[in-house]
XYZ file of C-alpha atoms in Angstrom:
675
model
C 54.630 298.588 -41.210
C 54.534 298.389 -37.414
C 56.406 295.549 -35.740
C 54.585 292.308 -34.805
C 53.599 291.857 -31.251
C 55.930 289.538 -29.256
C 54.903 286.835 -26.885
C 56.183 287.652 -23.461
C 58.440 285.247 -21.757
C 55.776 284.867 -19.073
C 52.955 284.156 -21.506
C 51.233 285.870 -24.366
C 51.146 289.307 -22.831
C 51.628 292.219 -25.456
C 53.730 295.196 -24.809
C 51.697 298.382 -24.570
C 54.614 300.691 -25.694
C 57.109 300.355 -28.472
C 60.445 299.387 -27.202
C 62.333 301.654 -29.583
C 60.107 304.759 -29.901
C 58.235 304.624 -26.658
C 54.984 305.404 -28.491
C 51.831 303.794 -27.209
C 50.907 300.975 -29.413
C 47.538 300.535 -30.885
C 45.777 297.280 -30.839
C 45.161 295.388 -34.042
C 42.239 292.973 -34.034
C 43.943 290.959 -36.691
C 46.995 290.646 -34.596
C 44.890 289.688 -31.598
C 43.118 287.007 -33.580
C 46.379 285.601 -34.781
C 47.728 285.482 -31.296
C 44.680 283.633 -30.052
C 44.979 281.100 -32.831
C 48.621 280.541 -31.996
C 47.769 280.054 -28.301
C 45.063 277.518 -29.092
C 47.426 275.558 -31.285
C 50.173 275.563 -28.639
C 47.714 274.344 -25.940
C 46.555 271.510 -28.119
C 50.096 270.398 -28.726
C 50.861 270.426 -25.043
C 47.730 268.377 -24.226
C 48.597 265.816 -26.862
C 52.131 265.574 -25.519
C 50.807 265.050 -21.969
C 48.554 262.218 -23.036
C 51.400 260.532 -24.840
C 53.621 260.655 -21.757
C 50.891 259.171 -19.429
C 50.368 256.257 -21.745
C 54.133 255.581 -21.979
C 54.688 254.904 -18.183
C 52.812 251.677 -17.445
C 53.452 249.323 -14.396
C 51.449 246.484 -12.899
C 51.938 243.034 -11.179
C 50.380 239.618 -11.014
C 50.595 237.399 -7.867
C 50.374 233.656 -7.326
C 51.020 231.284 -4.423
C 54.637 230.950 -5.539
C 55.588 234.611 -6.104
C 54.933 237.974 -7.846
C 55.591 239.053 -11.484
C 55.976 242.793 -12.286
C 55.214 244.163 -15.798
C 56.640 247.638 -16.602
C 56.664 249.391 -20.041
C 57.113 252.804 -21.772
C 59.539 254.144 -19.212
C 62.291 256.634 -19.953
C 65.379 254.620 -20.952
C 68.347 254.619 -18.662
C 70.463 257.765 -18.743
C 74.205 258.074 -18.846
C 74.472 259.586 -15.398
C 74.436 257.646 -12.097
C 70.952 257.206 -10.724
C 69.294 257.504 -14.146
C 67.728 254.019 -14.049
C 64.276 252.734 -13.312
C 64.045 250.260 -10.344
C 61.758 247.604 -8.910
C 62.023 246.594 -5.187
C 60.613 243.473 -3.502
C 60.618 242.746 0.258
C 59.174 239.607 1.948
C 58.207 239.383 5.629
C 60.265 242.450 6.575
C 63.475 240.869 5.334
C 66.136 242.004 2.933
C 64.991 244.285 0.062
C 65.636 242.862 -3.398
C 66.278 245.598 -6.059
C 66.093 245.191 -9.828
C 67.038 247.896 -12.385
C 65.520 248.061 -15.872
C 65.334 250.267 -18.978
C 62.168 251.324 -20.763
C 60.343 247.971 -20.264
C 60.701 244.718 -18.290
C 58.911 241.683 -16.869
C 60.444 240.555 -13.564
C 59.372 237.647 -11.310
C 60.042 237.377 -7.556
C 59.474 234.150 -5.592
C 58.391 233.531 -2.010
C 60.717 231.493 0.258
C 58.080 228.820 0.854
C 55.114 228.633 -1.437
C 53.123 226.561 1.081
C 53.085 229.364 3.628
C 51.451 232.806 3.631
C 53.814 235.814 3.364
C 53.551 239.601 3.722
C 55.364 241.571 1.047
C 56.002 245.095 -0.361
C 56.450 245.979 -4.057
C 57.598 249.316 -5.610
C 58.328 250.610 -9.158
C 60.373 253.828 -9.414
C 60.826 256.003 -12.560
C 64.079 257.872 -12.532
C 62.940 260.797 -14.667
C 59.683 261.712 -12.956
C 58.664 260.593 -9.426
C 55.050 261.261 -10.242
C 55.079 257.985 -12.139
C 56.318 255.942 -9.153
C 54.139 253.114 -7.920
C 54.096 251.075 -4.676
C 52.002 248.248 -3.270
C 52.509 247.803 0.492
C 51.436 245.228 3.111
C 50.248 242.712 0.582
C 49.575 239.094 1.637
C 50.124 235.963 -0.395
C 47.862 232.940 -0.508
C 49.726 229.652 0.221
C 49.830 227.025 -2.458
C 47.579 224.048 -1.718
C 49.496 220.808 -1.066
C 48.296 217.715 -2.761
C 46.693 215.313 -0.316
C 46.686 211.541 0.042
C 43.311 210.827 1.506
C 43.769 207.096 2.032
C 45.873 204.026 1.284
C 44.124 200.678 1.345
C 44.696 197.089 0.337
C 42.267 194.132 0.499
C 43.246 191.514 3.106
C 45.115 188.527 1.742
C 43.451 185.333 2.891
C 45.442 182.911 0.746
C 48.782 181.479 1.753
C 51.532 183.041 -0.426
C 48.956 185.337 -2.118
C 49.133 189.018 -3.180
C 46.954 192.140 -2.998
C 46.340 195.541 -4.671
C 47.266 198.887 -3.127
C 44.977 201.837 -3.904
C 45.733 205.498 -3.095
C 42.997 208.135 -3.081
C 44.203 211.746 -3.599
C 42.728 215.134 -2.894
C 43.473 218.795 -3.769
C 45.047 217.949 -7.113
C 44.803 220.121 -10.196
C 43.278 218.320 -13.122
C 45.691 218.081 -16.045
C 48.690 219.081 -13.947
C 51.723 216.801 -13.870
C 52.739 215.055 -10.655
C 55.485 212.623 -9.743
C 53.999 209.527 -8.050
C 56.359 207.180 -6.094
C 55.659 203.857 -4.346
C 58.322 202.576 -1.932
C 58.379 199.753 0.626
C 60.763 198.210 3.137
C 62.051 196.202 0.162
C 65.089 197.780 -1.545
C 63.229 198.713 -4.801
C 60.686 201.512 -5.540
C 58.638 202.706 -8.541
C 58.080 206.257 -9.880
C 55.251 207.328 -12.218
C 54.477 210.586 -14.105
C 50.893 211.119 -13.074
C 48.447 213.564 -14.716
C 45.023 213.297 -13.047
C 41.870 214.082 -14.890
C 40.056 215.303 -11.796
C 40.872 216.905 -8.453
C 40.253 213.764 -6.327
C 41.372 210.758 -8.352
C 42.526 207.251 -7.319
C 45.554 205.257 -8.381
C 46.087 201.492 -7.907
C 49.253 199.411 -7.827
C 48.309 195.811 -8.563
C 49.882 192.626 -7.153
C 51.889 194.128 -4.323
C 53.461 191.759 -1.818
C 51.502 191.636 1.476
C 53.192 191.900 4.826
C 55.175 195.050 4.056
C 55.010 198.763 4.858
C 54.348 200.840 1.740
C 54.971 204.598 1.380
C 53.259 206.646 -1.351
C 54.680 210.079 -2.229
C 53.061 212.572 -4.674
C 54.974 215.726 -5.703
C 53.963 218.642 -7.925
C 56.272 218.410 -10.936
C 56.354 222.200 -11.254
C 56.731 223.092 -7.586
C 58.606 220.462 -5.590
C 57.558 222.114 -2.329
C 54.067 220.796 -2.982
C 54.334 217.209 -1.840
C 52.519 214.694 0.344
C 53.519 211.318 1.824
C 51.545 208.531 3.463
C 52.540 205.075 4.726
C 50.389 202.022 5.215
C 51.130 198.547 6.582
C 49.706 195.900 4.300
C 48.719 192.862 6.273
C 50.464 189.727 5.159
C 48.883 186.537 3.961
C 48.133 183.789 6.485
C 50.857 181.312 7.375
C 51.584 178.539 9.820
C 52.393 179.937 13.280
C 54.350 178.403 16.153
C 53.939 178.256 19.893
C 56.296 178.169 22.901
C 55.314 177.698 26.524
C 57.320 178.744 29.585
C 56.121 177.837 33.051
C 57.013 179.587 36.291
C 56.076 177.580 39.311
C 54.426 179.160 42.324
C 57.178 180.997 44.253
C 55.473 182.019 47.495
C 52.919 180.588 49.882
C 49.289 181.096 48.810
C 50.263 182.423 45.381
C 49.899 181.077 41.839
C 52.172 179.972 39.049
C 52.605 181.630 35.653
C 51.836 179.894 32.342
C 53.552 182.030 29.684
C 52.521 181.440 26.060
C 54.557 182.873 23.179
C 53.030 182.811 19.703
C 55.739 182.590 17.020
C 56.023 183.240 13.256
C 53.097 185.667 13.297
C 52.046 187.864 10.392
C 52.057 191.537 11.379
C 48.555 192.980 11.186
C 46.724 189.670 11.374
C 44.480 188.829 14.302
C 45.171 185.833 16.529
C 43.704 184.165 19.589
C 45.500 182.278 22.379
C 43.340 179.754 24.254
C 44.342 178.214 27.589
C 42.923 174.786 28.491
C 43.031 173.257 31.991
C 42.416 169.742 33.215
C 42.026 168.283 29.729
C 39.877 170.322 27.311
C 38.280 172.859 29.645
C 38.777 176.411 28.351
C 40.237 178.323 31.288
C 41.144 181.637 29.639
C 41.556 183.305 26.242
C 43.111 186.459 24.738
C 42.726 187.958 21.215
C 45.306 190.312 19.734
C 46.529 191.867 16.499
C 50.164 191.044 15.813
C 52.554 193.989 15.628
C 55.636 191.804 15.412
C 56.574 188.256 14.551
C 55.873 187.044 18.088
C 53.553 187.807 20.982
C 53.692 186.702 24.624
C 50.898 186.527 27.162
C 51.047 185.338 30.781
C 48.228 183.369 32.392
C 47.844 182.727 36.114
C 48.176 178.999 36.814
C 46.539 177.275 39.764
C 48.904 174.926 41.645
C 48.371 171.175 41.141
C 46.717 171.817 37.746
C 47.766 170.797 34.221
C 47.504 173.190 31.235
C 48.062 173.365 27.487
C 47.551 176.251 25.008
C 46.786 176.893 21.320
C 47.361 179.797 18.892
C 44.697 180.328 16.183
C 44.545 182.707 13.178
C 41.171 184.396 13.685
C 40.590 184.837 9.907
C 41.646 181.268 9.177
C 40.638 178.982 12.032
C 42.294 176.006 10.361
C 45.727 177.496 11.151
C 46.192 176.341 14.761
C 49.367 175.667 16.783
C 49.034 173.638 20.009
C 51.463 173.142 22.918
C 52.125 170.157 25.125
C 50.598 169.919 28.582
C 52.475 171.289 31.599
C 51.741 170.592 35.246
C 52.074 172.994 38.173
C 53.445 172.111 41.568
C 51.937 173.206 44.862
C 53.249 176.461 46.328
C 56.310 176.263 48.585
C 56.328 176.957 52.332
C 59.024 178.082 54.713
C 61.062 175.072 55.794
C 61.829 174.096 59.379
C 65.404 173.596 60.455
C 66.349 169.930 60.170
C 66.193 168.072 63.457
C 69.510 166.323 64.118
C 70.045 163.330 66.390
C 73.710 162.856 67.254
C 75.371 159.590 68.193
C 78.779 160.594 69.501
C 81.817 158.371 69.186
C 82.265 156.034 72.196
C 84.846 153.676 70.777
C 88.456 154.393 71.610
C 89.564 152.239 68.662
C 87.760 154.200 65.883
C 84.862 156.496 65.029
C 81.389 155.040 65.362
C 79.631 158.474 65.358
C 76.415 159.023 63.403
C 73.889 161.784 62.593
C 70.169 161.170 62.278
C 68.389 163.743 60.065
C 64.677 164.506 60.152
C 63.016 167.230 58.026
C 59.486 168.546 58.450
C 56.987 171.008 56.940
C 57.637 169.652 53.433
C 55.065 170.074 50.646
C 54.136 166.776 48.986
C 54.809 166.938 45.278
C 57.732 169.361 45.549
C 61.326 168.300 45.144
C 63.893 168.840 47.885
C 67.615 168.340 48.377
C 69.280 167.523 51.715
C 73.011 168.291 51.756
C 75.518 167.511 54.516
C 78.860 169.376 54.539
C 81.797 169.129 56.921
C 83.723 171.916 58.601
C 85.775 172.646 55.465
C 82.644 173.004 53.312
C 83.158 169.727 51.481
C 79.992 167.807 50.662
C 79.693 164.616 52.679
C 76.232 163.574 51.498
C 73.514 164.914 49.150
C 70.045 163.434 48.643
C 67.419 164.750 46.206
C 63.895 163.433 46.601
C 60.274 164.107 45.710
C 58.344 164.673 48.902
C 55.524 162.204 49.350
C 54.719 163.429 52.846
C 55.437 166.440 55.047
C 58.421 164.687 56.702
C 61.520 162.867 55.520
C 64.386 161.318 57.462
C 67.692 159.550 56.953
C 70.827 158.624 58.920
C 74.553 158.955 58.229
C 76.612 156.379 60.146
C 80.355 156.080 60.857
C 81.137 159.732 60.354
C 84.512 161.204 61.238
C 84.425 163.516 64.199
C 84.053 167.246 63.500
C 81.497 169.929 62.673
C 78.694 169.233 60.186
C 76.029 171.396 58.568
C 72.782 169.849 57.332
C 70.779 171.935 54.812
C 67.366 171.210 53.282
C 66.532 173.205 50.120
C 63.585 173.465 47.724
C 65.121 172.416 44.385
C 63.049 174.807 42.246
C 63.220 177.706 44.706
C 66.605 177.593 46.463
C 65.654 180.640 48.548
C 63.440 178.278 50.543
C 66.097 176.640 52.683
C 66.940 175.887 56.311
C 70.073 174.596 58.064
C 71.238 173.068 61.318
C 74.743 172.502 62.675
C 76.071 169.614 64.719
C 79.342 168.784 66.440
C 80.568 165.207 66.509
C 83.152 165.134 69.251
C 86.406 163.272 68.928
C 86.568 159.690 70.044
C 87.568 159.162 73.677
C 91.042 158.341 74.990
C 92.331 157.532 78.490
C 93.389 160.821 80.148
C 96.129 161.138 82.773
C 95.892 163.284 85.892
C 98.565 164.847 88.126
C 97.857 166.807 91.320
C 99.919 169.321 93.266
C 99.076 171.123 96.504
C 99.785 174.460 98.083
C 99.714 173.438 101.778
C 98.314 175.583 104.570
C 101.089 177.936 105.589
C 99.643 179.648 108.654
C 97.460 178.894 111.572
C 93.780 179.023 110.616
C 94.595 179.096 106.886
C 93.464 176.946 103.966
C 95.149 174.956 101.211
C 94.624 174.534 97.468
C 95.015 171.814 94.859
C 96.108 172.197 91.229
C 95.214 169.457 88.755
C 96.948 168.912 85.406
C 95.294 166.652 82.794
C 97.189 165.119 79.896
C 96.256 162.725 77.101
C 92.790 164.314 76.808
C 90.884 164.888 73.535
C 90.463 168.500 72.448
C 86.788 169.387 71.988
C 85.501 166.374 73.875
C 83.405 166.909 77.002
C 84.575 165.977 80.469
C 83.147 166.149 83.981
C 85.675 167.260 86.615
C 84.859 166.659 90.309
C 86.781 167.200 93.575
C 85.769 164.833 96.398
C 86.709 164.339 100.024
C 85.797 161.029 101.588
C 83.734 160.267 98.480
C 81.585 163.399 98.738
C 81.833 166.217 96.159
C 83.393 169.242 97.809
C 82.051 172.000 95.595
C 79.801 170.210 93.098
C 80.974 168.804 89.725
C 82.218 171.058 86.925
C 80.023 169.544 84.209
C 80.800 169.532 80.512
C 84.253 171.034 80.584
C 85.346 171.008 76.940
C 89.039 171.764 76.405
C 89.611 173.877 73.312
C 93.375 173.463 73.061
C 96.113 171.043 73.941
C 97.158 173.163 76.953
C 93.979 172.550 78.940
C 94.343 173.498 82.589
C 91.705 172.667 85.142
C 90.520 175.310 87.595
C 92.496 175.483 90.864
C 90.607 174.158 93.881
C 91.046 176.741 96.623
C 89.858 177.298 100.183
C 90.332 173.655 101.120
C 90.386 172.491 104.731
C 93.856 171.217 105.759
C 94.769 167.864 107.227
C 92.497 165.915 104.845
C 92.817 163.601 101.819
C 91.176 164.739 98.542
C 90.458 162.989 95.241
C 90.044 164.605 91.768
C 87.988 162.733 89.124
C 88.034 163.497 85.371
C 85.270 161.528 83.612
C 84.459 161.406 79.860
C 80.935 162.844 79.611
C 79.753 160.414 76.950
C 81.725 157.372 78.107
C 81.713 157.332 81.928
C 83.992 154.303 81.996
C 86.801 156.498 80.663
C 87.953 158.112 83.893
C 91.150 159.469 85.485
C 91.506 159.773 89.283
C 94.239 161.011 91.630
C 94.486 161.501 95.435
C 96.457 164.045 97.449
C 96.855 164.714 101.187
C 96.806 168.190 102.671
C 98.815 168.682 105.862
C 97.753 170.498 108.998
C 98.313 174.221 109.391
C 101.262 175.334 111.557
C 100.567 176.443 115.226
C 100.482 179.985 116.604
C 103.856 181.529 117.574
C 104.604 182.317 121.274
C 106.541 185.151 122.839
C 108.005 185.854 126.347
C 109.199 189.339 127.469
C 112.069 189.925 129.886
C 112.892 193.470 131.113
C 116.541 194.405 130.863
C 118.737 196.265 133.432
C 117.737 199.856 134.053
C 120.276 202.488 133.014
C 120.930 205.962 134.558
C 119.393 207.427 131.351
C 115.914 206.211 132.277
C 115.672 203.501 129.577
C 115.937 199.724 129.589
C 116.118 196.925 126.952
C 113.281 194.491 126.266
C 114.208 190.883 125.599
C 111.530 189.011 123.567
C 111.863 185.248 123.224
C 109.963 183.839 120.126
C 109.014 180.181 119.695
C 106.685 178.181 117.456
C 107.640 180.075 114.291
C 106.439 178.446 111.023
C 108.612 177.618 108.058
C 108.134 179.844 105.068
C 106.631 182.660 107.122
C 108.093 186.070 107.745
C 107.128 187.820 110.953
C 107.260 191.386 112.151
C 107.825 192.134 115.865
C 106.933 195.630 117.087
C 106.646 197.544 120.399
C 103.852 200.003 121.217
C 102.671 201.661 124.394
C 99.814 199.684 125.780
C 96.510 201.198 124.738
C 97.950 202.816 121.609
C 98.897 201.695 118.120
C 101.805 204.018 117.377
C 105.335 202.670 117.606
C 107.588 203.957 120.421
C 109.887 206.753 119.336
C 113.305 205.407 118.539
C 112.234 201.783 118.892
C 111.974 200.199 115.426
C 110.052 197.042 114.453
C 112.143 193.975 113.638
C 111.631 191.220 110.981
C 112.102 187.558 111.792
C 112.342 184.590 109.373
C 110.086 181.733 110.524
C 112.467 179.111 109.217
C 114.592 179.544 112.416
C 111.779 177.975 114.484
C 112.655 180.037 117.620
C 114.788 183.098 118.369
C 115.096 186.174 120.568
C 114.921 189.797 119.589
C 116.035 192.734 121.781
C 114.623 196.243 121.713
C 117.163 198.701 123.215
C 116.542 201.996 125.006
C 112.887 201.568 125.783
C 111.913 204.416 128.134
C 111.126 203.339 131.696
C 108.007 204.029 133.571
C 105.471 202.812 130.960
C 103.380 199.759 130.009
C 104.350 198.257 126.676
C 102.770 195.750 124.251
C 104.959 193.552 122.073
C 103.217 192.072 118.957
C 104.329 189.463 116.400
C 102.482 189.240 113.024
C 102.966 187.337 109.786
C 102.823 189.002 106.350
C 99.121 188.311 105.768
C 98.241 189.731 109.157
C 96.051 186.740 109.933
C 98.549 185.464 112.536
C 99.057 187.924 115.411
C 100.197 187.310 119.020
C 100.790 190.018 121.695
C 102.117 190.293 125.260
C 102.509 193.260 127.677
C 105.112 194.347 130.244
C 105.880 197.327 132.551
C 109.315 198.977 132.655
C 109.708 200.590 136.134
C 111.739 203.725 136.843
C 115.279 202.911 137.852
C 116.471 203.421 141.644
C 118.837 206.504 142.213
C 122.401 205.876 143.541
C 123.725 207.374 146.966
C 125.177 210.937 146.620
C 128.320 211.823 148.862
C 128.488 215.376 150.585
C 130.718 217.191 153.207
C 131.337 215.504 156.552
C 129.000 217.790 158.428
C 126.073 217.102 156.084
C 123.740 214.227 156.343
C 123.793 211.566 153.693
C 120.614 211.225 151.566
C 119.743 208.196 149.665
C 117.394 207.827 146.674
C 115.286 204.951 147.609
C 112.280 204.864 145.484
C 110.872 206.006 142.245
C 107.628 207.117 143.812
C 109.360 209.840 145.969
C 111.612 211.020 143.184
C 110.021 214.424 142.614
C 109.897 215.236 146.345
C 113.442 214.038 146.896
C 114.762 216.117 144.078
C 112.959 219.217 145.435
C 114.416 218.699 148.927
C 117.863 218.248 147.551
C 117.578 221.497 145.653
C 116.451 223.382 148.772
C 119.396 222.006 150.805
C 121.826 223.122 148.115
C 120.237 226.594 148.048
C 120.565 226.828 151.851
C 124.241 225.934 151.764
C 124.861 228.648 149.210
C 123.133 231.252 151.374
C 125.122 230.161 154.450
C 128.324 230.487 152.529
C 127.515 233.999 151.360
C 126.667 235.089 154.911
C 130.006 233.920 156.275
C 131.899 235.735 153.597
C 130.061 238.986 154.266
C 130.699 238.716 158.027
C 134.433 238.288 157.609
C 134.511 241.263 155.296
C 132.803 243.460 157.837
C 135.251 242.385 160.607
C 138.217 243.323 158.625
């Protein structure tokens, strides 16, 4: 029996030759039919197996506003080798990838970070045994969960004192039948929580008998997803109650302005409506303001006309029987700038004690305003203070028997102290009898003047005096009015340039009390006369110089004189002839100038130190006569007889001497030739 055909490893191909004999095989239709049947059976088995595998690998997901749930089933169980596990990955908004491994089946949920926001996410399922069964869902977007809404919170207005009200909340975007947590809280320390399951999507809920006048907060939260929550707050207006009123007035503070009438309503109920009415001059409505209270008190300022009277009331608009009324307040006229007080001084004239006084007069006052006049002394101590209500534009008073000194008088608006003005006054010390002593600086040179120095004692520092110098009852240089010594060492000015040889009187008179006077007389002597000088020429010497004898008389005591010699017509001293100093106390004296060259005109001058006294005299010193010169017996005798022929005489004498020399030489030569 021939061998059965074999199915090739690459299919059902039959060998055409026998493997052992190498003989060409013959085909058997029966064998072919059997092979076909076997192939059909094998193909069916494979198809069935393929269908079974496709149905075994199943993966899908479901999404909600809170997250994603993946369902995977009929996967190849995990193997024993690394990496033989099925995986699910989940990535939100490009963030970190979350990986979950599972076996043949699983249900895995992934949640979004915030269910009330939209997110982008990626989801993959990977089969470890066959990548053809992998699944991925990329760039998916979530739908945010819808928050529950509180559409409104309302409460009917309480119109009864100490009453209550109901608070109703209207919701939206709820899920009927779903459980919510409902909380009511207020500014009171307690709160209430309720498990709330609405029957419709937009229900209402009411809290009865809540206390008015508080802020209430309603919070609704999804019991399943706490991210889904909503909150709303409402202020519940309180019930009416008695209110109070306070009034503050600000008087007019500047010329041509107005005052301020400030009304403060007290003990108000927040949320209730009130009205403040301002009445002027009795019951005339001058102004009004309506407001809703947002706190327990409210203030409003009204302009107030000066010289008017006002009162105000606070009324609850919803309950006009609740009214608070203030007392009436009057407004003063506006202030004006004050003038400096006018002061009238009565200085002390009594040497036995102070009888000084100050008269005060103020002006430009506003009738109806209150003023204060204050008097202070030099140390700042208050001497007098008067407060008065001005009835006219002026006011005056007097302060008698005041001690001497400096005073400041100030007038001030009592309500507005910035409106003030001041004046200062000096009450001089009471008079006393002064004493006066005079001394003179007499004229010390001819044509000079004298001066008088006066010294006053027993005077009053700060008191005024008139000082006058007179001669024969006539003021010499006008009076020095109002001399006010400022210290105990007061010295009067020195009277200078006075004519000598006269009698002068100095008067010091109290300016305010002319009967208080000091007087003193002094005589000024005559000026000394001019000095005199007489010049006598001395004996002429062979050297061509002579002394000058100068006799001085009429010299004045206390003077120092200088006597000098100059050539007449010049101002330079003679060489070698020094000026000499003479003390005038000697009365008269003589000075000698030695070795004054002969043959010139000279001027001798005497001057005192000031140069205002100067006396001069001139003289001529002639050339001295020559003595007789002796010669040999056979020569004539020549005499020097006059200064005018001196040059000619000297020339002749020289020629004679030259001739004698020549004669002598001739005789000597002749004798030599003879020998």
